[in-house]
Amino acid sequence: MTRSRSEPETLSMGTPVTAPAADAEPAHSWWIRRRIGLSGRVFLLTVALVGLCEVLIYVPTVANYRVMWLSDRIAAARVAALVVDVSPRSGVSNDLTERLLRGVGARAVIVSGSDARKVIAREPLPDSVSRVVDLGANSWGHSIAGTWSTLFLPASTPIRVVGKPQEGFDPVEVILDEAPLRRAMVAFCLQLLGTSLIIAAVVAGLVFFVLQRVIVRPVRLLVSNITAFADDPEETARVIVPSGRNDELGDAETALARMETALAGELRAKRHLADLGLSVSKINHEMRNLLTTAQLLGDRLEGVTDPVVQRVAPRLVATLGRAIRFCEETLAYGRATERHPQQRTVPLAPLLADQADLSGCAPDSPVVIQERCTADLTVHADPEQLSRALANLVRNAVQAMADEKSNDAPRIILEASRTGDTVMILVSDNGPGLPARARAHLFAPFKGSTRPGGTGLGLAIAAELIGLNGGTITLDQSETGVRFRITLPAEKRA
């Protein structure tokens, strides 16, 4: 039914709604105290930023949906008002009123004209409403607050919605229940939440992937290089090679390369100059070996019948003997500085063949030295340093078997072969082998000696010389005697 009133109604407003203050969460959680890597922090930061963006988009979107839903009700109310205006003077029937209100979705529609106020309603208007929503003066703050109230503090009584003024239409208001609005908003929130989660997952994944590639992965490479360099800071091959990036990470790589290069040089120099005593020990060790070889060669002069040689030979042998004893007595803790290897590709067979003369074997020594190496086999190393390393291994084997009287056929085998880009040299003997105490510190100075008077420097020197040439030396398991395995590059590495 339709009624006209000359004076507007006075409708009471509900009390303002205030959201309860949320309790502050404790700042210390168990997972925060744990160490989270850069990758995990990037992931958490990405999720947090994407979540913040979703909240900043999600809340206004839901608030806008509420305003649009109410605006649709106002638009339907305007149509209903036009139907009432064109109706016959006898008024609008109850059936038409019911249909109009059902189409609007409201309890009542109020049209404020210039001379009168029209109300379309099935029942008397309520004396008060829970809240008033003025779409014409609805700011973002009021809209978000109203959205919160609708979702979490639903009204128990109808609400009044005042439409935004529109040219050509009288002001329109509707009285409606908030329950349909809340149901529509909940459904929209769930649908928007699902869509937002999918978008957030895709965006977070893309952002995380980009950050991994652009930041985390280069930082991991820097950390990996620093860790590897820290394991052996004197190895120049571990110095980072800058990638050429033109950003801060590229600058960090360049600075790190300069620092590692300088540090490697400084550490190598400090290592060689750290203790002069070890330098003296090594010099004496090498001089003793050279003098021993010279003494053996001098012994051969005793068989020469030349008078001059007969007169000089005993003095030469005695002098060499005194020099050898002096070297043995003055061996002290120290290390000599090895020069940088002058590596080149050289045939390996001549180096192995020379070991028979450099090993210190006496002419009547029963030790047999055999070489097994093809003439075309080459190795990329400093020939002098490689020869010295091999001489130390062979000389140790000769001395060990010379002290072992039970071996009737002492034999040393130098065997070389190539596998891919690596040359392997095996130095094996059938001597007494190594005791367990010597294996524990085999390549450590002064700790690997197994015979009285030995300094334990021979294997340490050999390991250092092989390492300088980019190779490795290890002790192989063997049933009898001792077998050392040396690996060196066959050709110059890029």
Coordinates of C-alpha atoms in Angstrom, one line a residue:
M1 CA 0.0 0.0 0.0
T2 CA 1.0 3.6 -0.5
R3 CA 0.9 6.4 2.1
S4 CA 1.8 10.1 1.9
R5 CA 3.1 12.2 4.7
S6 CA 3.6 15.9 4.9
E7 CA 6.4 15.8 7.5
P8 CA 9.4 13.6 7.3
E9 CA 10.0 10.8 9.8
T10 CA 12.6 11.0 12.4
L11 CA 14.6 7.7 12.6
S12 CA 17.0 7.0 15.4
M13 CA 20.5 5.9 14.6
G14 CA 22.4 3.0 16.3
T15 CA 25.3 3.5 18.6
P16 CA 28.7 3.8 16.9
V17 CA 30.6 0.5 16.5
T18 CA 34.2 0.3 17.8
A19 CA 36.4 -2.6 17.0
P20 CA 38.1 -4.2 20.1
A21 CA 41.8 -3.6 20.4
A22 CA 43.8 -6.7 19.4
D23 CA 46.3 -8.0 21.9
A24 CA 49.9 -7.6 20.9
E25 CA 51.5 -10.9 20.1
P26 CA 54.8 -11.8 21.8
A27 CA 57.8 -10.7 19.7
H28 CA 59.8 -13.8 20.6
S29 CA 58.8 -17.0 18.8
W30 CA 60.9 -20.2 18.7
W31 CA 61.4 -20.1 15.0
I32 CA 62.6 -16.5 15.0
R33 CA 65.4 -17.5 17.3
R34 CA 66.5 -20.2 14.9
R35 CA 69.0 -19.3 12.1
I36 CA 67.1 -18.6 8.9
G37 CA 69.2 -18.5 5.8
L38 CA 69.0 -15.8 3.1
S39 CA 66.7 -17.9 0.9
G40 CA 64.3 -18.5 3.8
R41 CA 64.3 -14.8 4.7
V42 CA 63.7 -13.8 1.1
F43 CA 60.8 -16.3 1.0
L44 CA 59.3 -15.0 4.2
L45 CA 59.7 -11.4 3.1
T46 CA 58.1 -12.2 -0.3
V47 CA 55.1 -13.8 1.4
A48 CA 54.8 -10.9 3.9
L49 CA 54.9 -8.3 1.1
V50 CA 52.5 -10.1 -1.1
G51 CA 50.2 -10.7 1.9
L52 CA 50.3 -7.0 2.7
C53 CA 49.5 -6.1 -0.9
E54 CA 46.6 -8.6 -0.8
V55 CA 45.2 -7.1 2.4
L56 CA 45.5 -3.6 1.0
I57 CA 43.6 -4.7 -2.1
Y58 CA 41.2 -7.2 -0.4
V59 CA 39.7 -5.0 2.2
P60 CA 38.8 -2.0 -0.1
T61 CA 37.4 -4.5 -2.7
V62 CA 35.1 -6.1 -0.1
A63 CA 34.1 -2.6 1.1
N64 CA 33.4 -1.5 -2.5
Y65 CA 31.3 -4.6 -3.1
R66 CA 29.1 -3.7 -0.1
V67 CA 28.6 -0.2 -1.5
M68 CA 27.8 -1.6 -4.9
W69 CA 25.3 -4.0 -3.4
L70 CA 23.5 -1.2 -1.5
S71 CA 23.7 1.0 -4.6
D72 CA 21.8 -1.7 -6.6
R73 CA 19.1 -1.7 -3.9
I74 CA 18.8 2.1 -4.3
A75 CA 18.6 1.8 -8.1
A76 CA 15.9 -0.8 -7.8
A77 CA 14.1 1.5 -5.3
R78 CA 14.1 4.3 -7.9
V79 CA 12.5 2.0 -10.4
A80 CA 9.9 1.1 -7.9
A81 CA 9.2 4.8 -7.2
L82 CA 8.7 5.4 -11.0
V83 CA 6.2 2.5 -11.0
V84 CA 4.3 4.1 -8.2
D85 CA 4.3 7.5 -9.9
V86 CA 2.7 6.1 -13.1
S87 CA 0.2 4.0 -11.2
P88 CA -3.5 4.9 -11.3
R89 CA -4.8 7.4 -8.7
S90 CA -6.6 4.6 -6.9
G91 CA -3.1 3.6 -5.6
V92 CA -0.9 0.6 -5.8
S93 CA -2.3 -2.7 -4.9
N94 CA -1.0 -4.9 -2.2
D95 CA 0.2 -7.5 -4.7
L96 CA 2.1 -4.9 -6.7
T97 CA 3.6 -3.5 -3.5
E98 CA 4.8 -7.0 -2.5
R99 CA 6.4 -7.5 -5.9
L100 CA 8.1 -4.1 -5.9
L101 CA 9.5 -4.6 -2.4
R102 CA 10.7 -8.2 -3.3
G103 CA 12.4 -6.8 -6.4
V104 CA 14.1 -4.2 -4.3
G105 CA 14.9 -6.6 -1.5
A106 CA 13.8 -4.2 1.1
R107 CA 11.1 -3.8 3.8
A108 CA 10.2 -0.3 2.7
V109 CA 11.1 2.3 0.1
I110 CA 10.9 6.0 1.0
V111 CA 10.8 8.7 -1.8
S112 CA 11.2 12.3 -0.6
G113 CA 9.5 14.5 -3.1
S114 CA 9.3 18.3 -3.2
D115 CA 5.8 18.4 -1.8
A116 CA 5.3 15.1 -0.1
R117 CA 7.0 11.9 1.1
K118 CA 6.0 8.6 -0.4
V119 CA 6.5 5.3 1.4
I120 CA 6.2 1.9 -0.2
A121 CA 5.9 -0.6 2.6
R122 CA 4.0 -3.8 3.6
E123 CA 4.0 -2.9 7.3
P124 CA 4.5 0.2 9.5
L125 CA 8.0 1.6 9.5
P126 CA 10.1 0.6 12.5
D127 CA 10.7 3.3 15.1
S128 CA 14.5 2.8 15.0
V129 CA 17.1 1.2 12.9
S130 CA 20.5 -0.3 13.8
R131 CA 22.6 1.9 11.6
V132 CA 22.2 4.4 8.8
V133 CA 24.3 4.1 5.6
D134 CA 24.5 7.4 3.6
L135 CA 25.9 6.5 0.2
G136 CA 26.2 10.1 -0.7
A137 CA 28.6 10.9 2.2
N138 CA 30.3 7.5 2.5
S139 CA 34.1 7.9 2.7
W140 CA 36.6 5.0 2.4
G141 CA 37.0 5.0 6.2
H142 CA 33.3 4.8 6.8
S143 CA 32.9 2.2 4.1
I144 CA 35.6 -0.1 5.6
A145 CA 34.2 0.4 9.1
G146 CA 30.7 -0.5 7.8
T147 CA 32.1 -3.6 6.1
W148 CA 33.7 -4.7 9.4
S149 CA 30.4 -4.1 11.2
T150 CA 28.3 -6.0 8.6
L151 CA 30.6 -9.1 8.7
F152 CA 31.5 -9.3 12.3
L153 CA 28.8 -7.3 14.1
P154 CA 25.6 -8.0 12.2
A155 CA 22.6 -5.8 13.0
S156 CA 19.6 -7.4 14.8
T157 CA 17.2 -4.8 13.4
P158 CA 16.8 -3.3 9.9
I159 CA 19.2 -0.7 8.6
R160 CA 18.4 2.4 6.6
V161 CA 20.3 3.2 3.4
V162 CA 20.2 6.7 2.0
G163 CA 20.9 6.8 -1.8
K164 CA 23.3 9.2 -3.4
P165 CA 21.5 12.2 -4.9
Q166 CA 21.0 11.8 -8.6
E167 CA 19.8 14.4 -11.1
G168 CA 16.3 13.8 -12.3
F169 CA 15.3 11.6 -9.4
D170 CA 13.9 12.3 -6.0
P171 CA 16.0 11.3 -3.0
V172 CA 15.4 7.7 -2.2
E173 CA 15.9 5.7 1.0
V174 CA 15.3 2.0 1.7
I175 CA 14.7 0.1 4.9
L176 CA 16.1 -3.4 4.7
D177 CA 17.4 -6.4 6.6
E178 CA 21.2 -6.7 6.8
A179 CA 21.2 -10.6 6.7
P180 CA 21.0 -10.8 2.8
L181 CA 23.7 -8.2 2.5
R182 CA 25.9 -10.2 4.9
R183 CA 25.3 -13.5 3.1
A184 CA 26.2 -11.9 -0.2
M185 CA 29.4 -10.4 1.3
V186 CA 30.5 -13.6 2.9
A187 CA 30.1 -15.4 -0.5
F188 CA 32.0 -12.7 -2.3
C189 CA 34.7 -12.7 0.4
L190 CA 35.2 -16.5 0.0
Q191 CA 35.3 -16.2 -3.8
L192 CA 37.7 -13.2 -3.7
L193 CA 39.9 -15.0 -1.1
G194 CA 40.3 -18.1 -3.3
T195 CA 41.2 -15.9 -6.3
S196 CA 43.5 -13.8 -4.2
L197 CA 45.3 -16.8 -2.8
I198 CA 45.9 -18.1 -6.4
I199 CA 47.2 -14.7 -7.5
A200 CA 49.3 -14.3 -4.4
A201 CA 50.8 -17.8 -4.8
V202 CA 51.7 -17.1 -8.5
V203 CA 53.1 -13.6 -7.7
A204 CA 55.0 -14.8 -4.6
G205 CA 56.5 -17.7 -6.7
L206 CA 57.5 -15.3 -9.5
V207 CA 59.0 -12.8 -7.1
F208 CA 60.8 -15.5 -5.1
F209 CA 62.2 -17.0 -8.3
V210 CA 63.4 -13.7 -9.6
L211 CA 65.0 -12.8 -6.2
Q212 CA 66.6 -16.3 -6.1
R213 CA 68.1 -15.8 -9.6
V214 CA 69.1 -12.1 -9.2
I215 CA 70.2 -11.9 -5.5
V216 CA 70.2 -15.2 -3.6
R217 CA 72.0 -17.3 -6.1
P218 CA 74.9 -14.8 -6.7
V219 CA 75.2 -14.4 -3.0
R220 CA 75.4 -18.2 -2.5
L221 CA 78.1 -18.3 -5.1
L222 CA 80.0 -15.6 -3.2
V223 CA 79.6 -17.5 0.0
S224 CA 80.6 -20.8 -1.6
N225 CA 83.7 -19.2 -3.1
I226 CA 84.6 -17.6 0.2
T227 CA 84.2 -21.0 2.0
A228 CA 86.3 -22.8 -0.6
F229 CA 89.0 -20.1 -0.5
A230 CA 89.0 -20.3 3.3
D231 CA 89.8 -24.0 3.1
D232 CA 93.0 -23.3 1.1
P233 CA 93.6 -19.6 0.8
E234 CA 97.0 -20.1 -0.7
E235 CA 95.6 -21.8 -3.8
T236 CA 95.3 -19.2 -6.5
A237 CA 92.9 -21.4 -8.5
R238 CA 90.3 -20.7 -5.8
V239 CA 90.2 -17.0 -6.4
I240 CA 86.8 -15.9 -7.6
V241 CA 86.4 -14.9 -11.3
P242 CA 84.1 -11.8 -11.5
S243 CA 81.0 -12.4 -13.6
G244 CA 81.1 -8.9 -15.1
R245 CA 77.8 -7.8 -13.5
N246 CA 77.3 -4.0 -13.5
D247 CA 75.6 -3.8 -10.1
E248 CA 76.6 -4.0 -6.4
L249 CA 77.1 -7.7 -6.6
G250 CA 79.4 -7.3 -9.5
D251 CA 81.4 -4.7 -7.5
A252 CA 81.5 -7.1 -4.6
E253 CA 82.8 -9.9 -6.8
T254 CA 85.6 -7.6 -8.2
A255 CA 86.5 -6.4 -4.7
L256 CA 86.5 -10.0 -3.4
A257 CA 88.8 -11.1 -6.3
R258 CA 91.3 -8.4 -5.5
M259 CA 91.2 -9.2 -1.8
E260 CA 91.6 -13.0 -2.4
T261 CA 94.5 -12.4 -4.8
A262 CA 96.3 -10.2 -2.4
L263 CA 95.5 -12.4 0.5
A264 CA 96.7 -15.5 -1.3
G265 CA 100.0 -13.8 -2.1
E266 CA 100.4 -12.5 1.4
L267 CA 99.6 -15.9 3.0
R268 CA 101.9 -17.7 0.8
A269 CA 104.7 -15.2 1.5
K270 CA 103.9 -15.4 5.2
R271 CA 103.9 -19.1 5.2
H272 CA 107.3 -19.3 3.5
L273 CA 108.8 -16.7 5.9
A274 CA 106.9 -17.7 9.0
D275 CA 109.7 -19.8 10.5
L276 CA 113.3 -19.5 9.4
G277 CA 114.2 -22.7 11.2
L278 CA 112.2 -24.9 8.8
S279 CA 113.9 -23.2 5.9
V280 CA 117.2 -24.2 7.3
S281 CA 116.0 -27.7 7.8
K282 CA 114.8 -28.1 4.3
I283 CA 118.0 -26.6 2.8
N284 CA 120.1 -29.0 4.9
H285 CA 117.9 -31.9 3.9
E286 CA 118.3 -31.2 0.2
M287 CA 122.0 -30.4 0.5
R288 CA 122.6 -33.7 2.4
N289 CA 120.9 -35.6 -0.4
L290 CA 123.0 -33.9 -3.0
L291 CA 126.2 -34.4 -1.0
T292 CA 125.4 -38.0 -0.5
T293 CA 125.1 -38.5 -4.3
A294 CA 128.4 -36.6 -4.7
Q295 CA 130.0 -38.8 -2.1
L296 CA 128.9 -41.9 -4.0
L297 CA 130.3 -40.5 -7.2
G298 CA 133.5 -39.6 -5.3
D299 CA 133.8 -43.2 -4.1
R300 CA 134.1 -44.3 -7.7
L301 CA 137.2 -42.1 -8.1
E302 CA 139.1 -44.4 -5.7
G303 CA 139.3 -46.9 -8.5
V304 CA 141.0 -44.5 -10.9
T305 CA 144.8 -45.0 -11.2
D306 CA 145.7 -41.4 -11.9
P307 CA 148.0 -40.2 -9.1
V308 CA 146.4 -36.8 -8.9
V309 CA 143.0 -38.5 -8.5
Q310 CA 144.4 -40.9 -5.9
R311 CA 145.7 -37.9 -3.9
V312 CA 142.6 -35.8 -4.2
A313 CA 139.9 -38.5 -3.9
P314 CA 140.3 -39.3 -0.2
R315 CA 140.2 -35.6 0.7
L316 CA 137.1 -35.1 -1.4
V317 CA 135.4 -38.0 0.2
A318 CA 136.3 -36.9 3.7
T319 CA 135.2 -33.4 3.0
L320 CA 131.9 -34.6 1.6
G321 CA 131.5 -36.8 4.7
R322 CA 132.0 -33.9 7.0
A323 CA 129.5 -31.8 5.1
I324 CA 126.9 -34.5 5.2
R325 CA 127.4 -34.9 9.0
F326 CA 127.2 -31.1 9.4
C327 CA 123.9 -31.1 7.5
E328 CA 122.5 -33.9 9.6
E329 CA 123.6 -32.2 12.9
T330 CA 122.2 -28.8 12.0
L331 CA 118.8 -29.8 10.7
A332 CA 116.3 -27.6 12.6
Y333 CA 112.7 -26.6 12.4
G334 CA 112.2 -24.4 9.3
R335 CA 110.9 -24.3 5.8
A336 CA 112.4 -23.0 2.5
T337 CA 110.5 -20.9 0.1
E338 CA 109.7 -22.8 -3.1
R339 CA 109.7 -20.8 -6.3
H340 CA 106.6 -20.6 -8.4
P341 CA 106.6 -23.7 -10.7
Q342 CA 107.6 -23.1 -14.3
Q343 CA 105.1 -25.6 -15.8
R344 CA 105.3 -26.9 -19.3
T345 CA 104.4 -30.1 -21.1
V346 CA 107.5 -32.4 -21.0
P347 CA 108.1 -36.1 -21.7
L348 CA 107.8 -38.2 -18.5
A349 CA 110.0 -41.1 -19.4
P350 CA 113.4 -39.2 -19.1
L351 CA 112.4 -37.9 -15.7
L352 CA 111.7 -41.5 -14.5
A353 CA 114.9 -42.8 -16.0
D354 CA 117.0 -40.2 -14.1
Q355 CA 115.8 -41.4 -10.7
A356 CA 118.2 -44.3 -10.7
D357 CA 121.1 -41.8 -10.6
L358 CA 119.4 -39.4 -8.2
S359 CA 118.3 -42.0 -5.7
G360 CA 121.6 -42.3 -4.0
C361 CA 122.1 -46.0 -4.8
A362 CA 125.6 -47.3 -4.4
P363 CA 127.2 -49.0 -7.4
D364 CA 126.9 -52.3 -5.6
S365 CA 123.5 -51.7 -4.2
P366 CA 121.1 -54.7 -4.7
V367 CA 118.1 -52.3 -5.2
V368 CA 116.7 -52.5 -8.7
I369 CA 114.8 -49.5 -10.1
Q370 CA 112.5 -50.2 -13.0
E371 CA 110.6 -47.7 -15.2
R372 CA 107.4 -48.5 -17.0
C373 CA 106.4 -45.6 -19.1
T374 CA 105.8 -45.1 -22.8
A375 CA 108.0 -42.7 -24.7
D376 CA 105.1 -40.5 -25.9
L377 CA 103.6 -39.9 -22.4
T378 CA 103.8 -36.3 -21.4
V379 CA 103.0 -34.4 -18.2
H380 CA 102.3 -30.6 -17.6
A381 CA 104.6 -29.7 -14.7
D382 CA 107.8 -28.1 -13.7
P383 CA 110.3 -30.8 -14.6
E384 CA 112.8 -29.9 -11.9
Q385 CA 110.3 -29.9 -9.1
L386 CA 108.7 -33.1 -10.3
S387 CA 112.1 -34.7 -10.5
R388 CA 112.9 -33.6 -6.9
A389 CA 109.5 -35.0 -5.7
L390 CA 110.2 -38.3 -7.3
A391 CA 113.8 -38.4 -6.0
N392 CA 112.5 -37.9 -2.5
L393 CA 110.1 -40.9 -2.8
V394 CA 112.7 -43.1 -4.5
R395 CA 115.4 -42.2 -2.0
N396 CA 113.2 -43.0 0.9
A397 CA 112.4 -46.4 -0.6
V398 CA 116.1 -47.1 -1.2
Q399 CA 117.0 -46.2 2.4
A400 CA 114.1 -48.2 3.8
M401 CA 115.1 -51.3 1.9
A402 CA 118.8 -50.8 2.6
D403 CA 118.0 -51.0 6.3
E404 CA 115.9 -54.1 5.7
K405 CA 118.3 -57.0 5.4
S406 CA 115.7 -59.8 5.0
N407 CA 114.7 -58.7 1.4
D408 CA 116.8 -60.6 -1.1
A409 CA 115.5 -58.9 -4.2
P410 CA 114.6 -55.3 -3.3
R411 CA 112.8 -53.6 -6.2
I412 CA 111.4 -50.1 -6.9
I413 CA 108.9 -49.7 -9.8
L414 CA 108.1 -46.3 -11.4
E415 CA 104.9 -46.8 -13.5
A416 CA 103.1 -44.0 -15.4
S417 CA 99.9 -44.0 -17.4
R418 CA 97.3 -41.5 -18.6
T419 CA 93.6 -41.5 -18.0
G420 CA 91.7 -38.7 -19.7
D421 CA 93.5 -35.4 -19.0
T422 CA 95.3 -36.8 -15.9
V423 CA 98.6 -38.6 -15.6
M424 CA 99.0 -41.1 -12.8
I425 CA 102.5 -42.1 -11.5
L426 CA 102.8 -45.0 -9.1
V427 CA 106.0 -45.3 -7.0
S428 CA 106.0 -48.7 -5.4
D429 CA 108.5 -50.9 -3.6
N430 CA 108.6 -54.4 -2.0
G431 CA 110.2 -53.1 1.2
P432 CA 109.0 -53.4 4.8
G433 CA 106.1 -51.0 4.5
L434 CA 105.1 -48.2 6.8
P435 CA 104.2 -48.5 10.5
A436 CA 100.8 -47.2 11.7
R437 CA 102.4 -44.2 13.5
A438 CA 104.1 -43.0 10.3
R439 CA 100.8 -43.3 8.3
A440 CA 99.0 -40.9 10.7
H441 CA 101.3 -38.0 9.9
L442 CA 102.8 -39.1 6.6
F443 CA 103.2 -35.8 4.9
A444 CA 103.7 -33.6 8.0
P445 CA 107.3 -32.3 8.6
F446 CA 109.3 -34.1 11.2
K447 CA 106.5 -36.6 11.9
G448 CA 106.6 -39.1 9.1
S449 CA 110.1 -40.5 9.6
T450 CA 110.4 -44.2 10.3
R451 CA 114.2 -44.7 10.6
P452 CA 116.7 -43.3 13.1
G453 CA 118.3 -40.0 12.0
G454 CA 115.5 -39.3 9.6
T455 CA 113.9 -35.9 9.5
G456 CA 110.6 -36.7 8.0
L457 CA 110.9 -33.9 5.5
G458 CA 111.2 -36.0 2.3
L459 CA 107.5 -36.8 1.9
A460 CA 106.5 -33.3 3.1
I461 CA 108.7 -31.7 0.4
A462 CA 107.4 -34.1 -2.2
A463 CA 103.8 -33.3 -1.3
E464 CA 104.5 -29.6 -1.5
L465 CA 106.1 -29.8 -4.9
I466 CA 103.3 -31.9 -6.3
G467 CA 100.7 -29.6 -4.9
L468 CA 102.4 -26.5 -6.4
N469 CA 102.1 -28.2 -9.8
G470 CA 98.4 -28.7 -9.4
G471 CA 98.6 -32.4 -8.5
T472 CA 98.0 -34.7 -5.5
I473 CA 100.0 -37.4 -3.8
T474 CA 98.4 -40.2 -1.7
L475 CA 99.4 -43.5 -0.1
D476 CA 97.8 -46.5 -1.7
Q477 CA 96.9 -49.7 0.1
S478 CA 99.3 -52.5 -0.9
E479 CA 99.9 -56.1 0.3
T480 CA 103.7 -55.6 0.4
G481 CA 105.9 -52.6 0.6
V482 CA 104.7 -49.0 0.0
R483 CA 103.0 -47.5 -3.0
F484 CA 102.5 -43.8 -3.6
R485 CA 100.0 -42.5 -6.2
I486 CA 100.8 -39.1 -7.9
T487 CA 98.2 -37.4 -10.2
L488 CA 99.2 -34.5 -12.4
P489 CA 97.6 -32.7 -15.3
A490 CA 98.6 -34.1 -18.7
E491 CA 98.1 -30.8 -20.4
K492 CA 97.7 -27.2 -19.5
R493 CA 94.3 -26.5 -18.1
A494 CA 92.1 -23.7 -19.3

